[in-house]
XYZ file of C-alpha atoms in Angstrom:
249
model
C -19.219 -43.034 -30.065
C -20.386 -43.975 -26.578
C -16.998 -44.870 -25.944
C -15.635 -41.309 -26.980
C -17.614 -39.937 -24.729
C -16.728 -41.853 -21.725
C -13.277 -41.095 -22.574
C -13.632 -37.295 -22.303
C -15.752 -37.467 -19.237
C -12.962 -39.480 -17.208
C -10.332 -36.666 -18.749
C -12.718 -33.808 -17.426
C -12.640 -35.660 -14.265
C -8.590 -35.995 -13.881
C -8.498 -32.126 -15.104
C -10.504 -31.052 -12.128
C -9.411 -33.843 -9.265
C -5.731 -34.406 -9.993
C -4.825 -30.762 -10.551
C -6.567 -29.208 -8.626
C -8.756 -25.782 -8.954
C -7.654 -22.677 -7.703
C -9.845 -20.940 -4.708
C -10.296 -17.175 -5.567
C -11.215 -15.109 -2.670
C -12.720 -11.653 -3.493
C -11.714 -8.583 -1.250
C -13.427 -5.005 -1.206
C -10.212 -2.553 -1.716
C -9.717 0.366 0.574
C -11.403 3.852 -0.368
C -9.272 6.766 -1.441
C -9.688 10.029 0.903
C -6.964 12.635 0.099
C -4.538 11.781 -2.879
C -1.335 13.929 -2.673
C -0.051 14.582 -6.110
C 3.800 14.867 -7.362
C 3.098 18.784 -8.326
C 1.799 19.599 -5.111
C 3.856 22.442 -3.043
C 1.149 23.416 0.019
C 2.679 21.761 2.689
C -0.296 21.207 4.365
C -1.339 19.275 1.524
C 1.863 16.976 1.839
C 0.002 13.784 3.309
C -2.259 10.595 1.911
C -5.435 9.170 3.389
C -7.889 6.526 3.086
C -10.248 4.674 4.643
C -10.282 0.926 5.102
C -12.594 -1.880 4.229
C -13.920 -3.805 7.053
C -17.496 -3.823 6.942
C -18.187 -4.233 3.649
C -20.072 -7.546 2.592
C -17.469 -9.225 1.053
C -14.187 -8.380 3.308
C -16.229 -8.976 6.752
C -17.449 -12.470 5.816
C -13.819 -12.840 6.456
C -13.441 -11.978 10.074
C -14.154 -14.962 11.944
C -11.292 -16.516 13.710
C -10.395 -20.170 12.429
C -11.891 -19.994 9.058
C -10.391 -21.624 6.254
C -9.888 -17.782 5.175
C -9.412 -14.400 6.695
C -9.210 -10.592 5.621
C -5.868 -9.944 7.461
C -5.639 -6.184 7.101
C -5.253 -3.645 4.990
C -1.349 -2.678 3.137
C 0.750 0.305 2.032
C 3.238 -0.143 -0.007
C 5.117 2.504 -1.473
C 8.729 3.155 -4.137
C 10.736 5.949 -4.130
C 11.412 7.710 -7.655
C 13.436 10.888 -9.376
C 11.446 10.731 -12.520
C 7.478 11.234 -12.705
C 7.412 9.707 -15.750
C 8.375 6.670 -14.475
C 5.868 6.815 -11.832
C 3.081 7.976 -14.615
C 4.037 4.779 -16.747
C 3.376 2.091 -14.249
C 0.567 4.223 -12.822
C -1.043 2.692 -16.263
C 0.044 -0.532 -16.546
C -1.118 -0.981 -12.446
C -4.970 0.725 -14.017
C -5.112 -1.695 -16.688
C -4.507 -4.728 -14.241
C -6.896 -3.359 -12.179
C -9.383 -3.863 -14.842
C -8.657 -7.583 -15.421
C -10.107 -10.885 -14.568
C -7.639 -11.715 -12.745
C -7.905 -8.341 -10.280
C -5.261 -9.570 -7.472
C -2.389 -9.264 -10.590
C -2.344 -5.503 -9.577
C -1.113 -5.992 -6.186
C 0.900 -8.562 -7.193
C 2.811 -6.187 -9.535
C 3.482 -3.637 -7.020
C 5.609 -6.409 -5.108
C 7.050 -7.824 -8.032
C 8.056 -4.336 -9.123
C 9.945 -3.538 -5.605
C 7.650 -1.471 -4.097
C 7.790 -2.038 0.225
C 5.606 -2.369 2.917
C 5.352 1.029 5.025
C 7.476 0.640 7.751
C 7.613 1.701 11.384
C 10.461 3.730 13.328
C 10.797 0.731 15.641
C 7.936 -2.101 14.580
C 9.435 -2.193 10.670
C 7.726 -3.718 7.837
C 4.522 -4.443 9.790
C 1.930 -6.558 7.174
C -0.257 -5.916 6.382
C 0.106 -2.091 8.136
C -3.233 -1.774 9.608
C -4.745 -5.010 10.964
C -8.235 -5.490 10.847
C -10.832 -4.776 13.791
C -13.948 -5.097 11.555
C -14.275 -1.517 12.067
C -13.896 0.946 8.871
C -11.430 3.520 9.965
C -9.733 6.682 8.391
C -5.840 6.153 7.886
C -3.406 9.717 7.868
C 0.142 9.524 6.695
C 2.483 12.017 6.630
C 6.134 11.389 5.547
C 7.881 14.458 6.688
C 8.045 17.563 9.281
C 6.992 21.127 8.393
C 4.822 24.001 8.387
C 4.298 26.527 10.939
C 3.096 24.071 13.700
C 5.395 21.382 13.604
C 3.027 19.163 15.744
C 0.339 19.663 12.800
C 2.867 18.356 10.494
C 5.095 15.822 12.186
C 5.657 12.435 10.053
C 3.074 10.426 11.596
C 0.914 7.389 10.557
C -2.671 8.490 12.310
C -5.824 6.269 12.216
C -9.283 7.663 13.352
C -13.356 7.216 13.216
C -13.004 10.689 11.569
C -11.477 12.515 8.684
C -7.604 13.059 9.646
C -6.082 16.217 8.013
C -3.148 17.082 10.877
C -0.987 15.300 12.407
C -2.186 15.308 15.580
C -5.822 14.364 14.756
C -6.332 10.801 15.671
C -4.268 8.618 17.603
C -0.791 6.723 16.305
C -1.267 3.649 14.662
C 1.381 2.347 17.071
C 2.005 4.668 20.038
C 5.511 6.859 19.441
C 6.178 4.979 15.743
C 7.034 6.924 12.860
C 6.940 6.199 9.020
C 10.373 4.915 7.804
C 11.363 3.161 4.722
C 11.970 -0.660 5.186
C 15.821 -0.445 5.569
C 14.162 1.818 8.710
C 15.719 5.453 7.139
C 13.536 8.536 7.724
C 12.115 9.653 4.543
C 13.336 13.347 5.467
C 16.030 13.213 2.640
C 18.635 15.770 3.662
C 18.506 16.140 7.397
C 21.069 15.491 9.299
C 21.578 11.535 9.727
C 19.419 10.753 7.366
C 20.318 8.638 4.125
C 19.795 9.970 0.542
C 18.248 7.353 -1.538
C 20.456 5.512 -3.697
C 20.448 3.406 -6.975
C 20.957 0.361 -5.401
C 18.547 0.917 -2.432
C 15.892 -1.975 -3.069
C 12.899 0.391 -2.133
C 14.062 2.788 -4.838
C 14.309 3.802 -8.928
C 16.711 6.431 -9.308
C 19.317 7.482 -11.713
C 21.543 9.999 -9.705
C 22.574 11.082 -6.034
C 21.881 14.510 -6.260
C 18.189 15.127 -6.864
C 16.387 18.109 -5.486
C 12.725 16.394 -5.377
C 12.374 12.894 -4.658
C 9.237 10.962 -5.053
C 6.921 8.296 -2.655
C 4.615 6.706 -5.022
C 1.991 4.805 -2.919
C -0.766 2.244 -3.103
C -2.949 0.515 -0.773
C -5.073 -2.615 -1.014
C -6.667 -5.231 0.839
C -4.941 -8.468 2.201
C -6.285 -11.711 3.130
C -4.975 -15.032 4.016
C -5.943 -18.765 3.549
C -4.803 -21.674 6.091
C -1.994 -22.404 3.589
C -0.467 -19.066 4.821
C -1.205 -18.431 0.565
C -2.218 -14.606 0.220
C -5.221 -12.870 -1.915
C -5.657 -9.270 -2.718
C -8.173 -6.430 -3.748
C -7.632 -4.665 -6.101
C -5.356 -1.719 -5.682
C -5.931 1.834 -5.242
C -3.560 4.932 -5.938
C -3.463 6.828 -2.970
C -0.978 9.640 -4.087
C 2.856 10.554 -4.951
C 4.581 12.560 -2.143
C 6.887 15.244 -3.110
C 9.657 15.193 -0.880
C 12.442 18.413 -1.858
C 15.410 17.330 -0.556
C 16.004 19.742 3.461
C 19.395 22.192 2.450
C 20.753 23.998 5.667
């Protein structure tokens, strides 16, 4: 018996030293402020916001330079749809990961499922989009150009101390840079120049060419990094679906 036992301690020991045990980092997500939804036809209403996590307790143990960790920023990734269904089905599969042990697997779907980074007119693909400054800012972003003011409602991607409801509230996340879609089209599906999205376009799910109404599903969550250049995540938050009705002349 005393030999049994001395065998299962050495096997406990080789479980834990020869392969290893993961390191699980937990990150505070980012806070929802307006949620656009795909039924929503007030342009001025047309935009997403939310606030990022910086000072929280467990995201700005994270912010010193050289550790063997670091909260790197905060992401938006988003997928372009024709079919709200679609979007309503993975909207509850992304939920129920959400609730899991294992709370990182809901970020981890959104990439696996081809959502993209946000991109920038000129930057592109910038990741996470808004780097950390251990400050807890508002984040505005508007994917297309209307309303009576244009200015008001230029695509813009607007960060602020305050609540950001125009687009000229707040300053550009990157001075002259507009949103773009990561192969760096506008998301202002029929103007002039601009590319419709198609079925093989990576950032999309769509059946046809010839939609009226396309949709930008988005969701945001917090990213860190270990020295491994290995990445954690919060979990992630639903910041809206962006009706976009396709410009006719």
């Amino acid at each position: 018996m005393k030999k049994l036992h001395v065998v299962c301690a050495v096997a406990v020991m080789l479980l834990c030293t020869g392969c290893g045990l993961d390191t699980f980092y937990y990150l505070d997500a980012p806070a929802e402020d307006h949620n656009c939804w795909t039924n929503t036809e007030q342009f001025d209403e047309l935009y997403v916001s939310f606030i990022t996590s910086e000072q929280t307790e467990n995201n700005s143990q994270y912010l010193t330079p050289g550790a063997d960790f670091s909260f790197k920023g905060t992401a938006l990734y988003y997928k372009i749809y024709d079919s709200t269904s679609q979007i309503s089905s993975f909207s509850t599969t992304i939920s129920s990961l959400n609730s899991s042990t294992s709370y990182a697997s809901a970020a981890e779907r959104i990439i696996s499922a081809n959502y993209k980074p946000l991109s920038l007119s000129d930057t592109r693909e910038p990741m996470p989009l808004i780097p950390q400054n251990g400050t807890n800012r508002y984040v505005y972003v508007r994917l297309c150009t209307g309303g009576a003011t244009e200015d008001d409602f230029a695509p813009a991607v607007r960060i602020g101390n305050d609540r950001i409801t125009v687009s000229t509230e707040g300053s550009d996340l990157i001075s002259g840079q507009t949103p773009c879609r990561s192969n760096g089209n506008s998301f202002e599906f029929g103007k002039e120049g601009v590319a419709m999205p198609e079925t093989n376009d990576e950032d999309c799910s769509v059946s046809s060419f010839s939609a009226s109404v396309y949709y930008v599903d988005l969701y945001t969550f917090s990213v860190g990094q270990d020295t491994a250049f290995a990445r954690s995540y919060s979990t992630a938050v639903h910041i809206g679906t962006i009706p976009i009705t396709v410009q006719t002349e």
